[in-house]
Tab-separated table of C-alpha atoms and ligand atoms in Angstrom:
chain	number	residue	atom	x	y	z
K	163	UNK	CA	94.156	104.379	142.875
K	164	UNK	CA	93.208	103.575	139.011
K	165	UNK	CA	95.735	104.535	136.459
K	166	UNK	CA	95.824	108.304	135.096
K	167	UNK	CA	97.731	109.331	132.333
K	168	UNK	CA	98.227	112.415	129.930
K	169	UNK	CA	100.097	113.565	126.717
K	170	UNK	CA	101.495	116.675	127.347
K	171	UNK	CA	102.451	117.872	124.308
K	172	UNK	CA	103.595	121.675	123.668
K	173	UNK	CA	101.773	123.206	120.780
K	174	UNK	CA	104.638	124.508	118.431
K	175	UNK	CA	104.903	123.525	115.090
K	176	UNK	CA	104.048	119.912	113.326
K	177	UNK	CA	103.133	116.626	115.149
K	178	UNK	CA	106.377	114.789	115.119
K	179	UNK	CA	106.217	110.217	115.839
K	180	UNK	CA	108.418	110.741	118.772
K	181	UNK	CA	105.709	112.129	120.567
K	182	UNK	CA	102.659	110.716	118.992
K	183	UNK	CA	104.267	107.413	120.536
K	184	UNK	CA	104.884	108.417	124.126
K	185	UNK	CA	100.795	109.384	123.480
K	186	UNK	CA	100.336	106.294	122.026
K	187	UNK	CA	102.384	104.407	124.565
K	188	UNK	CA	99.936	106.623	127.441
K	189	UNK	CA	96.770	105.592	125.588
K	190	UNK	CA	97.814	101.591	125.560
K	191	UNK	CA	98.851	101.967	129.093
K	192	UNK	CA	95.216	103.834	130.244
K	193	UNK	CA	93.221	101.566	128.212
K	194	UNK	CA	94.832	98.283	129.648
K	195	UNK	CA	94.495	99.321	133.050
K	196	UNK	CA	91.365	100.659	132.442
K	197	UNK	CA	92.642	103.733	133.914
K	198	UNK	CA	91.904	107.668	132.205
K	199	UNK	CA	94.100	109.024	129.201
K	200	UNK	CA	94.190	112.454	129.270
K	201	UNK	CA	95.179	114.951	127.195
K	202	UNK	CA	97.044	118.392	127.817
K	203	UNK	CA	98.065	121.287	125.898
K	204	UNK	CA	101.283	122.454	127.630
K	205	UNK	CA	100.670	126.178	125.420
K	206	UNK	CA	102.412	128.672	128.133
K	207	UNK	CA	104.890	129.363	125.967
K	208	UNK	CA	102.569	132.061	124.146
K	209	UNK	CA	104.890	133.062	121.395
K	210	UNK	CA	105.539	129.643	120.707
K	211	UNK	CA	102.304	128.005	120.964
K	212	UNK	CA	99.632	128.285	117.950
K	213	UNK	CA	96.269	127.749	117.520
K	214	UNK	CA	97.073	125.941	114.232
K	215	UNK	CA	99.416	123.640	116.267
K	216	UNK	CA	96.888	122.762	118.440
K	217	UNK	CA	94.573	121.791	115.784
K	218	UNK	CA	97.296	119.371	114.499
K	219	UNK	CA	97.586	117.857	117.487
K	220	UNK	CA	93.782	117.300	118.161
K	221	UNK	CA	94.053	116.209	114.310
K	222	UNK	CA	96.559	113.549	115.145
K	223	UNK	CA	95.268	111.725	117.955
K	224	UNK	CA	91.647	111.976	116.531
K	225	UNK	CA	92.945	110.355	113.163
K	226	UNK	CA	95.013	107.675	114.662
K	227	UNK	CA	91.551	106.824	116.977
K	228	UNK	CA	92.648	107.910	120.430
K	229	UNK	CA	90.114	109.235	122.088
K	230	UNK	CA	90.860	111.262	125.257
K	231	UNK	CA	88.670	110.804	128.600
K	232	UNK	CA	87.946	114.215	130.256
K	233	UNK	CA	87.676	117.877	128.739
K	234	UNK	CA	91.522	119.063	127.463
K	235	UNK	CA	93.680	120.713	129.938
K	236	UNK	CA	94.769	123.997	128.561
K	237	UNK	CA	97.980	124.623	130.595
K	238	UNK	CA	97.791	128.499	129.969
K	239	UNK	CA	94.342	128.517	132.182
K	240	UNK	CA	96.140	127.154	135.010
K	241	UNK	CA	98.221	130.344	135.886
K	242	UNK	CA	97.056	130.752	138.965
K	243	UNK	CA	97.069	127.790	140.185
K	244	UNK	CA	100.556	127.806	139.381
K	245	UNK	CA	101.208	130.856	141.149
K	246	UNK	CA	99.948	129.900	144.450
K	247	UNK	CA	102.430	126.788	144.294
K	248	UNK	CA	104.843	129.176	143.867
K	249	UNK	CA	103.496	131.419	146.846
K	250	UNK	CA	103.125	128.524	149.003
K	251	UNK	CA	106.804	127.139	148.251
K	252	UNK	CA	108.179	130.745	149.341
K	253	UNK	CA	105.986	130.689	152.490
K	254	UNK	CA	107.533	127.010	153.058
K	255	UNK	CA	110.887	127.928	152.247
K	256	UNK	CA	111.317	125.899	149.706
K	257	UNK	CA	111.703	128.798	147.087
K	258	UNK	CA	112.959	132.326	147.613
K	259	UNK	CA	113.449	135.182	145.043
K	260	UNK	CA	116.122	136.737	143.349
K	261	UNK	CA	116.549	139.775	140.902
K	262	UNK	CA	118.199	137.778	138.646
K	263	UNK	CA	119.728	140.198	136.194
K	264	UNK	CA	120.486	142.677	138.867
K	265	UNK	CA	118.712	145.179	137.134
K	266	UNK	CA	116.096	146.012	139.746
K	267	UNK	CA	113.373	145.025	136.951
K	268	UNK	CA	111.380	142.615	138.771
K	269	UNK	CA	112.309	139.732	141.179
K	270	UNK	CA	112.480	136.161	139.489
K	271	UNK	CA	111.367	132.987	142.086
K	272	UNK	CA	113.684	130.373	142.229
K	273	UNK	CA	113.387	126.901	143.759
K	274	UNK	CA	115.684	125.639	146.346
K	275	UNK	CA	116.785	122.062	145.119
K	276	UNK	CA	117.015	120.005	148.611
K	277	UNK	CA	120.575	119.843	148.798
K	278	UNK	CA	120.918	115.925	149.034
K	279	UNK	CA	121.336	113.385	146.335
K	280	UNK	CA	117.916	112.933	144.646
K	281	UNK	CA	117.286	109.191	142.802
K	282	UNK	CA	114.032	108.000	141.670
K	283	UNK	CA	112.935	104.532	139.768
K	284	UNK	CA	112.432	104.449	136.582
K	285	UNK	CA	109.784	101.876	134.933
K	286	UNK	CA	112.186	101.272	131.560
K	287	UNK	CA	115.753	102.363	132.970
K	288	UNK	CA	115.426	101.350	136.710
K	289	UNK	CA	117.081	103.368	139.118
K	290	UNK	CA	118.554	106.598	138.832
K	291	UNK	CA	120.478	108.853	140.724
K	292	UNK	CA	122.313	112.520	140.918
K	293	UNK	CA	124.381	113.687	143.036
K	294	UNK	CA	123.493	116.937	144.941
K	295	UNK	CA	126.269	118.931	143.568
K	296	UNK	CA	125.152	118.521	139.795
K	297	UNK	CA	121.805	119.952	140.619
K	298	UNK	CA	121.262	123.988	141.292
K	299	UNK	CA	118.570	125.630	142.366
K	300	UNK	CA	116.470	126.902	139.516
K	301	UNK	CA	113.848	129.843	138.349
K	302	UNK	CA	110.208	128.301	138.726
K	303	UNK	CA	108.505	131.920	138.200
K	304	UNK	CA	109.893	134.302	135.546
K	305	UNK	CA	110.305	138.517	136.662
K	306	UNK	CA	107.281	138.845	134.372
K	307	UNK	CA	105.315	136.374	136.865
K	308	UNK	CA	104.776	133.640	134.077
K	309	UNK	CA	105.549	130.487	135.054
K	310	UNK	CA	108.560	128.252	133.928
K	311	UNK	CA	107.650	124.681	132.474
K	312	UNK	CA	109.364	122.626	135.119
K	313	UNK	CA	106.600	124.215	137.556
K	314	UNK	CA	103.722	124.251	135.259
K	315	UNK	CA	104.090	120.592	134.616
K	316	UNK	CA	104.388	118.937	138.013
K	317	UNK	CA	101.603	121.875	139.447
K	318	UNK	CA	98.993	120.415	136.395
K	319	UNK	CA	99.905	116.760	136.723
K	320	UNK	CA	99.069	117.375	140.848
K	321	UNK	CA	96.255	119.008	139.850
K	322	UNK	CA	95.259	116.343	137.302
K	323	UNK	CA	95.933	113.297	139.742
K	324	UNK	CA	98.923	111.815	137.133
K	325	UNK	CA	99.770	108.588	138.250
K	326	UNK	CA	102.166	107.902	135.658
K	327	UNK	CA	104.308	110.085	133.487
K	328	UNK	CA	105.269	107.864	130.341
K	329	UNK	CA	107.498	110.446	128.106
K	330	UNK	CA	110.324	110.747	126.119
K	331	UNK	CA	114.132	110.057	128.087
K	332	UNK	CA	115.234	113.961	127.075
K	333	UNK	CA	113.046	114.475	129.890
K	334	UNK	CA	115.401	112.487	132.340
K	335	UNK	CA	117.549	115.437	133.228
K	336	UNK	CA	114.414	117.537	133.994
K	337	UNK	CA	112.494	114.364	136.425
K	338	UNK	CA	115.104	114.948	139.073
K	339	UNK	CA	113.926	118.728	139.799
K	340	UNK	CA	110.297	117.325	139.323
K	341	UNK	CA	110.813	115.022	141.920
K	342	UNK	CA	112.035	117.720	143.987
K	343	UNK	CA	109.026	119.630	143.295
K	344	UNK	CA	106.483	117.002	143.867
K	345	UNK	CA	107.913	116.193	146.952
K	346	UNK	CA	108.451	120.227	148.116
K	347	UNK	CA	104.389	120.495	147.311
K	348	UNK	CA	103.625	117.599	149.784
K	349	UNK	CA	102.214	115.500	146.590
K	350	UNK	CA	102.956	112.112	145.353
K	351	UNK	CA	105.581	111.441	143.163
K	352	UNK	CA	104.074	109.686	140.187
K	353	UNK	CA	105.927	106.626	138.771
K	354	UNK	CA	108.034	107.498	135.277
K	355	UNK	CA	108.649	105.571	132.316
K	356	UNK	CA	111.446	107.362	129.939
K	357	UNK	CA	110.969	106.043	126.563
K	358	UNK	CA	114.418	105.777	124.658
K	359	UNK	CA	114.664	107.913	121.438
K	360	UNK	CA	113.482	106.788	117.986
K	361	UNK	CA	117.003	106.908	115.793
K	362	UNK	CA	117.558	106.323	111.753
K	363	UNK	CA	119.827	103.735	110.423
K	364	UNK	CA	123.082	105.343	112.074
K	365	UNK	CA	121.484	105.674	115.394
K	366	UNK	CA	121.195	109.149	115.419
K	367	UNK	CA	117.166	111.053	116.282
K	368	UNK	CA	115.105	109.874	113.596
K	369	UNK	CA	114.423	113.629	111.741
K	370	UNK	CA	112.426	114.809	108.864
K	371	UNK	CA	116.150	114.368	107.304
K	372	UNK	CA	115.384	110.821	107.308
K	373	UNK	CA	112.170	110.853	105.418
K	374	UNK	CA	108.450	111.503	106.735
K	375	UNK	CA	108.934	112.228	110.455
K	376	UNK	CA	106.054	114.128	111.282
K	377	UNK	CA	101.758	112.920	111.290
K	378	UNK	CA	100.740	114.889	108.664
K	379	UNK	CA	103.017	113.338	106.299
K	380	UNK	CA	102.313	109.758	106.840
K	381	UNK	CA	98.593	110.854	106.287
K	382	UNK	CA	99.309	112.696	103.306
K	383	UNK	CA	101.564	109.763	102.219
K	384	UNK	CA	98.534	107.573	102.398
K	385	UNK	CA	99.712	105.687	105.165
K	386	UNK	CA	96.528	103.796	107.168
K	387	UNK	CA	96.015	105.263	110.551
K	388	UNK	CA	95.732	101.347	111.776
K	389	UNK	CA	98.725	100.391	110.166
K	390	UNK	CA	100.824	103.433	111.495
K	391	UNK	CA	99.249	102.966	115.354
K	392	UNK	CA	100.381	99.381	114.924
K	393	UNK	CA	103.221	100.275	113.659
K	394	UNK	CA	104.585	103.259	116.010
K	395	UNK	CA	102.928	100.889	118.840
K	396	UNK	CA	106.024	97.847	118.233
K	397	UNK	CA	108.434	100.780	118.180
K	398	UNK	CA	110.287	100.203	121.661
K	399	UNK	CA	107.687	98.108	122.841
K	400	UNK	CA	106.878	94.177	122.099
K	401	UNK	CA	104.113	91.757	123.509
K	402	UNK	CA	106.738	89.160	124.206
K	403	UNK	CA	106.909	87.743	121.018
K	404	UNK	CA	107.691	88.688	117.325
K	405	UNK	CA	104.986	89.292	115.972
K	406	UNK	CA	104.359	92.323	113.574
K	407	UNK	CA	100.935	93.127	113.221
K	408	UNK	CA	97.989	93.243	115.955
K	409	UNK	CA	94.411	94.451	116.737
K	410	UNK	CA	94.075	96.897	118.823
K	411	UNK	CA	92.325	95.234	121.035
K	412	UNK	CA	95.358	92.617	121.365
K	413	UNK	CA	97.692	95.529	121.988
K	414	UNK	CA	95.518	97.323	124.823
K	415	UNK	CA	95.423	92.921	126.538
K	416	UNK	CA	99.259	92.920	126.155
K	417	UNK	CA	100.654	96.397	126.932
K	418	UNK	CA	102.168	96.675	129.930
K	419	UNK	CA	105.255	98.765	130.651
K	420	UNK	CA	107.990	96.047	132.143
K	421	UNK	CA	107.476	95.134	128.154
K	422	UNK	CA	109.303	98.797	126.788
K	423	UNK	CA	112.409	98.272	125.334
K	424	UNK	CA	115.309	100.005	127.142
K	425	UNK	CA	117.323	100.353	123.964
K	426	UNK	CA	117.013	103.402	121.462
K	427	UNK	CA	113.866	101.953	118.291
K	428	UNK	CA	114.976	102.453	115.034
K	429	UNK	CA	112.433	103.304	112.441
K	430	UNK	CA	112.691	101.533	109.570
K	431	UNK	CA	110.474	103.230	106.519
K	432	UNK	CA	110.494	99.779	104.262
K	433	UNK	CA	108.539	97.916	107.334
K	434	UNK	CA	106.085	100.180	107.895
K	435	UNK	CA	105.414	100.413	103.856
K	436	UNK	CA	105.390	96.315	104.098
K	437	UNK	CA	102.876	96.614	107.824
K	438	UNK	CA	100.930	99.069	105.770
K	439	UNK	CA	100.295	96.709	102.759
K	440	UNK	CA	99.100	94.200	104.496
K	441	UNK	CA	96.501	96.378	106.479
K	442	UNK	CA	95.472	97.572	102.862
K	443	UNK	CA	95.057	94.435	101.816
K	444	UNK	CA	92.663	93.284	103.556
K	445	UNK	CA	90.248	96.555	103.799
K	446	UNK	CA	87.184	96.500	102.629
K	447	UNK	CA	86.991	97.761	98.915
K	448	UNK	CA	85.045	100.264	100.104
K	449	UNK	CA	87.907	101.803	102.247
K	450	UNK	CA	90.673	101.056	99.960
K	451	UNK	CA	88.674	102.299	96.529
K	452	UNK	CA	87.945	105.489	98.497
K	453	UNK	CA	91.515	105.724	100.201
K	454	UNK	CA	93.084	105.235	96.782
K	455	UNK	CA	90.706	107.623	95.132
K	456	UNK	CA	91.375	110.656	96.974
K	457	UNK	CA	95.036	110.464	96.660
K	458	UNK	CA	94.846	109.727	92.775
K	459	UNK	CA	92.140	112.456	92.540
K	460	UNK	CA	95.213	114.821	92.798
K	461	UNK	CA	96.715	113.778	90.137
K	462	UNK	CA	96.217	115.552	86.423
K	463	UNK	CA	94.855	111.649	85.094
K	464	UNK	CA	93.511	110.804	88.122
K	465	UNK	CA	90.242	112.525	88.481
K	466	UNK	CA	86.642	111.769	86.879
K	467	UNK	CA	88.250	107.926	85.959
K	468	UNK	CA	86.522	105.252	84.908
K	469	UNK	CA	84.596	103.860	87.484
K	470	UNK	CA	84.083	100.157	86.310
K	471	UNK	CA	88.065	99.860	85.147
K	472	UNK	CA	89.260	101.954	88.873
K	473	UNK	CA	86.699	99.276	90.913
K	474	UNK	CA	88.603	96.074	88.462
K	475	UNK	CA	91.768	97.795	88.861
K	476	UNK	CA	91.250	98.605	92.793
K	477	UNK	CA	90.867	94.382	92.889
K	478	UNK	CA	93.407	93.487	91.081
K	479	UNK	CA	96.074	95.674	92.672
K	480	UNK	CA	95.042	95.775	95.981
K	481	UNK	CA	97.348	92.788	97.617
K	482	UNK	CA	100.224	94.959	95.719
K	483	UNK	CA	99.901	98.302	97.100
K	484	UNK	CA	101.765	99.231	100.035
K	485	UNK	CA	100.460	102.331	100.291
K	486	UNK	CA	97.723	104.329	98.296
K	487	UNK	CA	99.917	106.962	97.127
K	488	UNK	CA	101.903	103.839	95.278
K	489	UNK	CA	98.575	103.886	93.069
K	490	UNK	CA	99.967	106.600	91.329
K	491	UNK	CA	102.165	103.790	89.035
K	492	UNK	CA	98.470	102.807	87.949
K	493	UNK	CA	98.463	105.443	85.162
K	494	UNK	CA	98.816	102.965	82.670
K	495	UNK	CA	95.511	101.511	83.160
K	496	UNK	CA	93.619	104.118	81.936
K	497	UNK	CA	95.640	106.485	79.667
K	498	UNK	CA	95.333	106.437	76.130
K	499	UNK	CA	98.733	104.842	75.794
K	500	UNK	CA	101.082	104.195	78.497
K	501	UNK	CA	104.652	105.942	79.478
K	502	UNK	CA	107.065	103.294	77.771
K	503	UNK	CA	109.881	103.531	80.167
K	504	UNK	CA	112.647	103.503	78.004
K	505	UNK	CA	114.918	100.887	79.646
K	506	UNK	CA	112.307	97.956	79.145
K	507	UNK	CA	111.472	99.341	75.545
K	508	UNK	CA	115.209	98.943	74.911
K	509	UNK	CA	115.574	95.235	76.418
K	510	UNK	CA	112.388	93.981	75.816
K	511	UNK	CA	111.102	95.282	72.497
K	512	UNK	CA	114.073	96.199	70.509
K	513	UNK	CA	116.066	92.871	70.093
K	514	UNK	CA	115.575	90.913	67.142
K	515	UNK	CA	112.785	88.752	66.706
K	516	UNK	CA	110.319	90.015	68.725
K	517	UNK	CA	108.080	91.679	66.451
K	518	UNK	CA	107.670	88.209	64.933
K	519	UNK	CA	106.445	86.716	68.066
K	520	UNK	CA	104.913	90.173	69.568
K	521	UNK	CA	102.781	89.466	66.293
K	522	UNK	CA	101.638	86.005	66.670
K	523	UNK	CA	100.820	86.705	70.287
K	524	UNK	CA	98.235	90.057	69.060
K	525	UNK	CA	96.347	87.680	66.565
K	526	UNK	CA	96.081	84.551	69.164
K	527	UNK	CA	95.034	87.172	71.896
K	528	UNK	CA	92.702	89.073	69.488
K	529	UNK	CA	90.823	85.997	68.715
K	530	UNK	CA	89.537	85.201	72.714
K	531	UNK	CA	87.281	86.640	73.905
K	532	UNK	CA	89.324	88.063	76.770
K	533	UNK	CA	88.338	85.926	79.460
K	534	UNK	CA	91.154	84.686	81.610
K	535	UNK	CA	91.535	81.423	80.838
K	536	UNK	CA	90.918	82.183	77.125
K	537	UNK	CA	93.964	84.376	77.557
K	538	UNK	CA	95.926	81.889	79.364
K	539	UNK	CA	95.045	79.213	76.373
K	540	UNK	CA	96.108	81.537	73.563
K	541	UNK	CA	99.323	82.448	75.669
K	542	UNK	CA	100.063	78.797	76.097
K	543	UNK	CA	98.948	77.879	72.011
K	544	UNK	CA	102.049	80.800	71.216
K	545	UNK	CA	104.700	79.560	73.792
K	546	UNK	CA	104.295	76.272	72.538
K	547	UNK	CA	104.798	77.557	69.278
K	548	UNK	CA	108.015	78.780	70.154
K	549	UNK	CA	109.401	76.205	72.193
K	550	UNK	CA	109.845	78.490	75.109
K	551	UNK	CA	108.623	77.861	78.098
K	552	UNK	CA	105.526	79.217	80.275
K	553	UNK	CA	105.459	82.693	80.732
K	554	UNK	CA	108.512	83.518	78.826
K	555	UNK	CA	106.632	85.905	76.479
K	556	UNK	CA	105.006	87.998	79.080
K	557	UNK	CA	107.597	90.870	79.593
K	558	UNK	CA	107.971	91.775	76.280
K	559	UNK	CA	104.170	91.761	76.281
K	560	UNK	CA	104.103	93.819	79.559
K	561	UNK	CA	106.269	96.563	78.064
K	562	UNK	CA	104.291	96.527	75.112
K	563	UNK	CA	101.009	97.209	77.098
K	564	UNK	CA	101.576	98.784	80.074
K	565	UNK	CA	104.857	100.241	79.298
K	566	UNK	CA	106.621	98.864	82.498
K	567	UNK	CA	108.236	95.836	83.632
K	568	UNK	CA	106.192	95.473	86.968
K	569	UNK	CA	102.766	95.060	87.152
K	570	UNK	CA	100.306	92.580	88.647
K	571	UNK	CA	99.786	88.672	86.453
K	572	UNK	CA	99.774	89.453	82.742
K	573	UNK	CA	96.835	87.540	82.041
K	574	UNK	CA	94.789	89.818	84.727
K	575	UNK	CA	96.533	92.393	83.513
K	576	UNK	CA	95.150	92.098	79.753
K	577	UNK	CA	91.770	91.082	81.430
K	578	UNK	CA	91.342	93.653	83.632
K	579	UNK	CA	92.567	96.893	80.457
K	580	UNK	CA	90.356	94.365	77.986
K	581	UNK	CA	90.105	94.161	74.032
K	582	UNK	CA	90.714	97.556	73.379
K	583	UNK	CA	93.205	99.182	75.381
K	584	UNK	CA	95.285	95.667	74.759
K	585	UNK	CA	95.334	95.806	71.192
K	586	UNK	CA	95.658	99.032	70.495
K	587	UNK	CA	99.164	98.841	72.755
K	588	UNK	CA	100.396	96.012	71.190
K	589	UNK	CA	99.426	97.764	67.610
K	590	UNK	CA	101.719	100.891	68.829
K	591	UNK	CA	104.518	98.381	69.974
K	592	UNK	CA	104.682	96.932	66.953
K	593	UNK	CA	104.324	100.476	64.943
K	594	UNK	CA	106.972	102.038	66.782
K	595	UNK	CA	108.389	100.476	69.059
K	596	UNK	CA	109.663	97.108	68.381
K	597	UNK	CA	112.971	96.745	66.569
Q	836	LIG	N1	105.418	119.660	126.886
Q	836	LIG	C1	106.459	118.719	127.232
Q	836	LIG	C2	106.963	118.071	125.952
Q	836	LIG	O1	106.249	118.035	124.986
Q	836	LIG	C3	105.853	117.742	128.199
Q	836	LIG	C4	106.663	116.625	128.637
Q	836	LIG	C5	105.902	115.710	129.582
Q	836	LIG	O2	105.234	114.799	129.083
Q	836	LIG	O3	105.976	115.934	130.787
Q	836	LIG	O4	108.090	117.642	125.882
């Protein structure tokens, strides 16, 4: 029978990794065996589920470009279906009912575990067992006739033909009254795969404590869907080797499930910035102009910029920026003057002596025609002057233009802000700045 998966995800509140892996673990898995990924809003819990959290959902997926095979399963839609399970477990014996609070309100339906020790294999943790006497007989139909989850998800994966559940291990617990259930409604058992937890540093669940934990931060972060797929994709699982960043189409060729890690994945913020870098690096400019824009557009000097300095900017910091929201140190490129962070001001421009040479270097530059290599020559011309060697100058230059000590090469630095901008800096440094 081909391969049928689905992402079951219960619609109440934000989109958190944890589960937009185990989707993204289902998708790999369906597209490798060429099987169907399916998707399922598990929305019976009406005061809990929301429209809005459906829409995030649907948001998710469709941003990190997984698509989903057949029309969405809405689970709340499948009521009855789950209530003639129910009705045929009573007739079968398998279930019987009980006024549970003793009020005389309304009889609950409860399901009669078997009474023997239940074990099934597990694709990551191999096999696992309970003994019979740790498992009791539980409610599968409320008093108010709704159904409880453990019923409405084996009922809709029979009904959907699941072949394989691939889900988070705090689901673990709940598989052994599943497998009870499948096997109580005559259906196949599908085959599991628990995937281990996500943890921080300390191994503890990775939470929004720990930084962004949930979709719509990483987007609004400026994180690149590709890069964060790629990313959440290595997390707990590896193609055999070390490698860090793949195509798509080289996950879907390697992903098979005897390659999931059985050990908890720790998510580690600084490598996905670094993974992230390099997928914006090498984006068309087209992609990373307008990926950079938009975030920088809400920012007070980020809108109606210049386009011919953004596009020379947008080249030469491209390779440097792990993420587009880390465009926001650009500022300096196209303010009037820049921030002078007072640290490099203070090391840099105040010690003795380099107004002298913070002089020399604004008539050498001033007298190129700011070309690159002109700059380069004049640089040189004033380092030799000095009897310092190459590039010795350029920090104290740095802070004096761009009011930082990071930034891209000087020379394409000064190219890229041109005549202007350059000298007019320096001018200030040497005004006001320089001791
Ligand atoms: N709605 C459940 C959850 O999000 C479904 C678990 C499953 O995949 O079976 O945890």
């Amino acid at each position: 029978m081909s391969v049928r998966v689905r992402f079951a995800p219960s619609p109440t509140g934000q989109v958190h990794i944890g589960n937009i892996r185990a989707a993204i673990f289902n998708w790999l898995f369906a597209r490798h065996e060429q099987g169907r990924f399916l998707l399922r809003i598990e929305d019976t819990d009406k005061e809990r589920s929301t429209p809005e959290a459906v829409k995030a959902i649907v948001d998710a997926l469709t941003w990190l470009g997984m698509n989903w095979d057949e029309e969405p399963v809405y689970q709340s839609t499948q009521h009855a279906r789950h209530r003639e399970a129910a009705e045929r477990l009573l007739s079968a014996g398998r279930a019987y009912k009980e006024d549970k609070g003793g009020t005389g309100q309304g009889e609950c339906i409860v399901f009669r575990m078997p009474g023997t020790d239940m074990a099934f294999h597990d694709e990551i943790k191999g096999d696992l067992r309970k003994k019979a006497e740790d498992m009791k007989d539980f409610v599968i139909v409320r008093s108010d006739g709704s159904p409880v989850f453990h019923l409405a998800n084996v009922v809709d994966d029979v009904t959907m033909d699941i072949t394989h559940i691939i889900r988070g291990d705090d689901h673990v617990e709940n598989t052994y009254r599943h497998v009870a259930l499948f096997q109580a409604l005559g259906a196949t058992v599908p085959k599991y795969a628990h995937l281990p937890m996500i943890v921080n540093a300390q191994g503890k669940p990775y939470s929004k404590r720990d930084g962004a934990a949930y979709i719509g931060d990483f987007r609004d972060k400026g994180f690149d869907p590709l890069a964060l797929f790629n990313y959440l994709a290595l997390l707990g699982w590896s193609p055999g080797d070390d490698r860090e960043k793949m195509t798509r189409e080289e996950m879907i060729a390697f992903f098979t499930l005897d390659r999931i890690k059985s050990g908890p994945a720790q998510m580690d913020l600084r490598k996905l910035s670094h993974l992230n870098g390099l997928y914006l690096a090498e984006q068309p400019m087209e992609t990373f102009s307008g990926g950079v824009r938009a975030f920088l557009s809400k920012l007070d000097w980020g809108q109606a910029l210049d386009e011919t300095l953004f596009l020379d900017v947008c080249r030469l910091m491209q390779s440097r920026t792990p993420l587009y929201s880390a465009a926001e140190v650009w500022k300096y490129f196209f303010v009037e003057l820049p921030d002078y962070d007072a640290k490099a001001v203070e090391k840099q421009l105040r010690k003795d002596g380099v107004k002298a040479v913070l002089t020399q270097i604004r008539a050498a530059l001033a007298a190129t025609d700011f070309s690159q290599p002109a700059l380069l020559q004049a640089m040189r011309g004033v380092e030799a002057a000095n009897g310092v060697g190459e590039g010795k100058l350029n920090q104290g230059l740095r802070v004096a233009v761009t009011g930082t000590t990071i930034g891209a090469g000087m020379i394409e630095t000064l190219a890229v802000l041109g005549r202007e901008r350059s000298l007019k800096r320096i001018d200030h440094a040497l005004a006001t700045l320089c001791g």
